[in-house]
Short mmCIF file of C-alpha atoms in Angstrom, two decimals:
data_model
loop_
_atom_site.label_atom_id
_atom_site.label_comp_id
_atom_site.label_asym_id
_atom_site.label_seq_id
_atom_site.Cartn_x
_atom_site.Cartn_y
_atom_site.Cartn_z
CA UNK I 134 116.14 84.62 113.83
CA UNK I 135 112.61 83.39 113.10
CA UNK I 136 112.20 79.66 112.66
CA UNK I 137 109.46 77.83 110.78
CA UNK I 138 108.57 74.19 110.33
CA UNK I 139 109.01 72.59 106.92
CA UNK I 140 106.17 70.28 105.89
CA UNK I 141 105.58 67.87 103.01
CA UNK I 142 102.51 67.53 100.79
CA UNK I 143 100.71 65.45 103.44
CA UNK I 144 101.07 68.19 106.06
CA UNK I 145 103.67 66.27 108.06
CA UNK I 146 106.57 68.20 109.56
CA UNK I 147 109.85 66.98 108.09
CA UNK I 148 112.36 69.58 109.31
CA UNK I 149 112.87 73.10 110.61
CA UNK I 150 114.18 76.14 108.75
CA UNK I 151 115.82 79.28 110.12
CA UNK I 152 114.81 82.40 108.22
CA UNK I 153 116.95 85.44 107.53
CA UNK I 154 116.34 88.36 109.89
CA UNK I 155 117.16 90.81 107.09
CA UNK I 156 114.25 89.55 104.96
CA UNK I 157 111.73 87.89 107.28
CA UNK I 158 112.49 89.57 110.60
CA UNK I 159 112.29 93.32 110.04
CA UNK I 160 109.71 95.72 111.41
CA UNK I 161 107.20 96.19 108.55
CA UNK I 162 107.39 99.62 106.97
CA UNK I 163 103.79 100.73 106.48
CA UNK I 164 104.61 103.60 104.11
CA UNK I 165 106.70 101.41 101.80
CA UNK I 166 103.95 98.78 101.62
CA UNK I 167 101.35 101.46 100.93
CA UNK I 168 103.42 103.08 98.17
CA UNK I 169 104.13 99.75 96.48
CA UNK I 170 100.48 98.65 96.56
CA UNK I 171 99.15 101.97 95.23
CA UNK I 172 101.73 101.95 92.43
CA UNK I 173 100.83 98.42 91.38
CA UNK I 174 97.09 99.06 91.48
CA UNK I 175 97.57 102.24 89.43
CA UNK I 176 99.55 100.28 86.84
CA UNK I 177 96.65 97.83 86.48
CA UNK I 178 94.22 100.56 85.42
CA UNK I 179 93.31 100.34 81.74
CA UNK I 180 93.04 104.08 81.17
CA UNK I 181 90.84 103.57 78.09
CA UNK I 182 88.27 106.21 79.12
CA UNK I 183 87.57 108.73 76.36
CA UNK I 184 85.23 111.62 75.65
CA UNK I 185 84.79 113.64 72.46
CA UNK I 186 85.75 117.27 72.29
CA UNK I 187 84.11 119.85 70.02
CA UNK I 188 86.42 118.88 67.16
CA UNK I 189 85.39 115.22 67.37
CA UNK I 190 81.59 115.32 67.66
CA UNK I 191 79.41 115.17 64.58
CA UNK I 192 78.08 118.25 62.83
CA UNK I 193 78.60 121.92 63.56
CA UNK I 194 79.92 123.22 60.28
CA UNK I 195 77.44 126.04 59.87
CA UNK I 196 77.03 129.11 62.05
CA UNK I 197 73.66 128.63 63.85
CA UNK I 198 72.42 132.18 63.18
CA UNK I 199 73.78 135.50 62.11
CA UNK I 200 76.14 137.39 64.36
CA UNK I 201 73.97 140.43 65.06
CA UNK I 202 70.34 141.37 65.30
CA UNK I 203 68.77 138.24 66.83
CA UNK I 204 69.02 139.19 70.49
CA UNK I 205 70.87 135.97 71.27
CA UNK I 206 74.45 135.57 72.34
CA UNK I 207 76.77 135.12 69.37
CA UNK I 208 77.43 131.51 68.41
CA UNK I 209 79.85 129.98 65.94
CA UNK I 210 78.90 126.29 66.10
CA UNK I 211 76.22 124.01 67.51
CA UNK I 212 78.97 121.63 68.62
CA UNK I 213 80.28 124.05 71.25
CA UNK I 214 80.14 122.67 74.82
CA UNK I 215 77.07 124.69 75.84
CA UNK I 216 74.93 123.11 73.11
CA UNK I 217 73.13 119.80 73.40
CA UNK I 218 75.27 117.24 71.58
CA UNK I 219 78.31 119.48 71.84
CA UNK I 220 81.80 118.46 72.83
CA UNK I 221 82.96 117.82 76.38
CA UNK I 222 85.29 120.33 78.02
CA UNK I 223 88.43 118.86 79.62
CA UNK I 224 87.01 115.34 79.52
CA UNK I 225 89.13 112.23 80.15
CA UNK I 226 91.20 110.87 77.28
CA UNK I 227 93.16 107.60 77.01
CA UNK I 228 96.23 107.63 79.23
CA UNK I 229 98.51 105.37 81.21
CA UNK I 230 98.33 105.55 85.00
CA UNK I 231 101.55 103.58 85.44
CA UNK I 232 104.43 105.07 87.37
CA UNK I 233 107.40 103.72 89.28
CA UNK I 234 108.86 104.05 92.75
CA UNK I 235 112.46 103.69 93.84
CA UNK I 236 113.98 100.21 93.72
CA UNK I 237 114.95 100.40 97.40
CA UNK I 238 111.35 101.18 98.35
CA UNK I 239 110.04 98.24 96.30
CA UNK I 240 112.49 95.88 97.98
CA UNK I 241 111.65 97.26 101.41
CA UNK I 242 107.96 96.75 100.70
CA UNK I 243 108.55 93.08 99.80
CA UNK I 244 110.64 92.51 102.93
CA UNK I 245 107.97 94.23 105.02
CA UNK I 246 105.18 92.09 103.58
CA UNK I 247 107.19 88.90 104.08
CA UNK I 248 107.99 89.87 107.66
CA UNK I 249 104.33 90.65 108.28
CA UNK I 250 103.43 87.13 107.15
CA UNK I 251 105.84 85.74 109.74
CA UNK I 252 104.37 88.00 112.44
CA UNK I 253 100.84 86.85 111.51
CA UNK I 254 101.90 83.16 111.45
CA UNK I 255 100.76 83.14 107.83
CA UNK I 256 103.97 81.71 106.33
CA UNK I 257 104.32 78.00 105.59
CA UNK I 258 107.39 76.34 104.10
CA UNK I 259 107.12 73.12 102.08
CA UNK I 260 109.96 70.85 101.05
CA UNK I 261 108.71 70.82 97.42
CA UNK I 262 105.65 71.24 95.24
CA UNK I 263 106.34 68.62 92.59
CA UNK I 264 103.48 66.57 91.17
CA UNK I 265 103.68 63.55 88.88
CA UNK I 266 100.90 64.83 86.62
CA UNK I 267 98.77 67.98 86.25
CA UNK I 268 95.70 66.97 88.27
CA UNK I 269 93.55 69.49 90.13
CA UNK I 270 92.30 66.70 92.39
CA UNK I 271 95.82 66.01 93.66
CA UNK I 272 96.45 69.70 94.36
CA UNK I 273 93.13 70.04 96.20
CA UNK I 274 94.01 66.96 98.25
CA UNK I 275 97.34 68.52 99.18
CA UNK I 276 95.64 71.76 100.26
CA UNK I 277 93.13 69.85 102.38
CA UNK I 278 95.87 67.78 104.01
CA UNK I 279 97.85 70.91 104.85
CA UNK I 280 94.68 72.82 105.87
CA UNK I 281 95.11 75.64 103.35
CA UNK I 282 91.50 76.86 103.36
CA UNK I 283 91.74 80.60 102.70
CA UNK I 284 93.39 82.54 99.88
CA UNK I 285 96.79 80.93 99.45
CA UNK I 286 99.78 82.13 97.43
CA UNK I 287 102.29 79.40 96.50
CA UNK I 288 105.81 80.57 95.63
CA UNK I 289 108.35 78.29 93.96
CA UNK I 290 111.84 78.71 92.57
CA UNK I 291 112.04 78.85 88.79
CA UNK I 292 114.60 76.01 88.80
CA UNK I 293 112.14 73.59 90.41
CA UNK I 294 109.72 71.22 88.67
CA UNK I 295 106.60 73.36 89.12
CA UNK I 296 104.80 73.07 85.77
CA UNK I 297 102.39 70.35 86.92
CA UNK I 298 101.62 72.23 90.12
CA UNK I 299 100.86 75.40 88.15
CA UNK I 300 98.52 73.56 85.79
CA UNK I 301 96.85 71.78 88.70
CA UNK I 302 95.91 74.90 90.66
CA UNK I 303 94.63 77.10 87.83
CA UNK I 304 90.99 76.16 88.44
CA UNK I 305 91.12 76.50 92.22
CA UNK I 306 89.55 79.85 93.21
CA UNK I 307 91.54 80.40 96.43
CA UNK I 308 94.95 79.26 95.14
CA UNK I 309 97.59 81.03 93.08
CA UNK I 310 101.08 79.89 92.15
CA UNK I 311 103.98 82.08 91.08
CA UNK I 312 107.76 82.00 90.93
CA UNK I 313 110.11 84.13 93.04
CA UNK I 314 110.70 86.34 89.99
CA UNK I 315 106.94 86.89 89.62
CA UNK I 316 106.27 87.55 93.30
CA UNK I 317 104.90 91.04 93.90
CA UNK I 318 103.50 93.21 96.68
CA UNK I 319 99.87 93.05 95.56
CA UNK I 320 99.75 89.24 95.48
CA UNK I 321 101.49 89.03 98.86
CA UNK I 322 99.09 91.49 100.46
CA UNK I 323 96.03 89.82 98.91
CA UNK I 324 96.94 86.33 100.14
CA UNK I 325 95.85 85.16 103.59
CA UNK I 326 98.53 82.46 103.61
CA UNK I 327 101.95 82.40 101.93
CA UNK I 328 103.35 78.96 101.08
CA UNK I 329 106.92 78.85 99.78
CA UNK I 330 109.22 75.96 99.00
CA UNK I 331 112.61 75.67 100.65
CA UNK I 332 114.29 76.50 97.34
CA UNK I 333 112.09 79.59 96.97
CA UNK I 334 112.95 80.78 100.48
CA UNK I 335 116.65 80.44 99.71
CA UNK I 336 116.30 82.45 96.48
CA UNK I 337 114.19 85.14 98.18
CA UNK I 338 116.83 85.59 100.85
CA UNK I 339 119.59 85.82 98.23
CA UNK I 340 117.70 88.44 96.23
CA UNK I 341 116.30 90.62 99.02
CA UNK I 342 118.96 90.35 101.73
#
C-alpha cells in the first residue's frame, strides 16, 4: 500500500497516511483517462456556431430571369447557394457536443489519475485547510511554505471548514480548490500537484473503492 506524509500549513510533517491500493495504487488505464478527458472537453464546447441557409438569408423572392430563352442555366432565386449572398449548404447550426460514458469508466479514469499522481510523486496530503479569515496573503504564505509553485489543485471534504480557503485562493493564478464531489478528470489531469486533506482522502477512498 502506498504511504504518504501528512503535512500542516507550515510544510512540517505531522504524521503518515496509508493510501488504499484500490484507489491510489492501480495501474493507470490510459484508455479510460483518454475517454474521460475527451468527454469532458467536448461537454465544455459552447456549440453556438450558426450559418444561414437559403431560407434564412435576406432577399430572393423574385425569379432572377425567365426560365427559357436567355442562354443561362435556369434559376429560381438569387439566394440559392451558388449565388453571392446566398445560403450556406450543410453549414453548422447550434448543437450540444455533450455526451456521456459509462459510470464504471468514469470511476476507473479517476482512480487512474489519482494513482498516476502517486506514481509521479505529485500527491500531497495536508491535515486541514482551515483559515481564520479569507485572506489571499495567508493562502500564498501557506503555498510558499509548502513549496507549491506549479499548478496546484486543492481537494477538501464538503464537511470541512473550507469557505475561507476557497475565497482566499480565487485570485491565485496557479491554485484551484474544489470539494471531493466537484473533483473531475480534467482538473486532475491539468494540475501538476494534487493536495488533498486527510478528510478528503478518506471520502475519496469511500466513494471510489
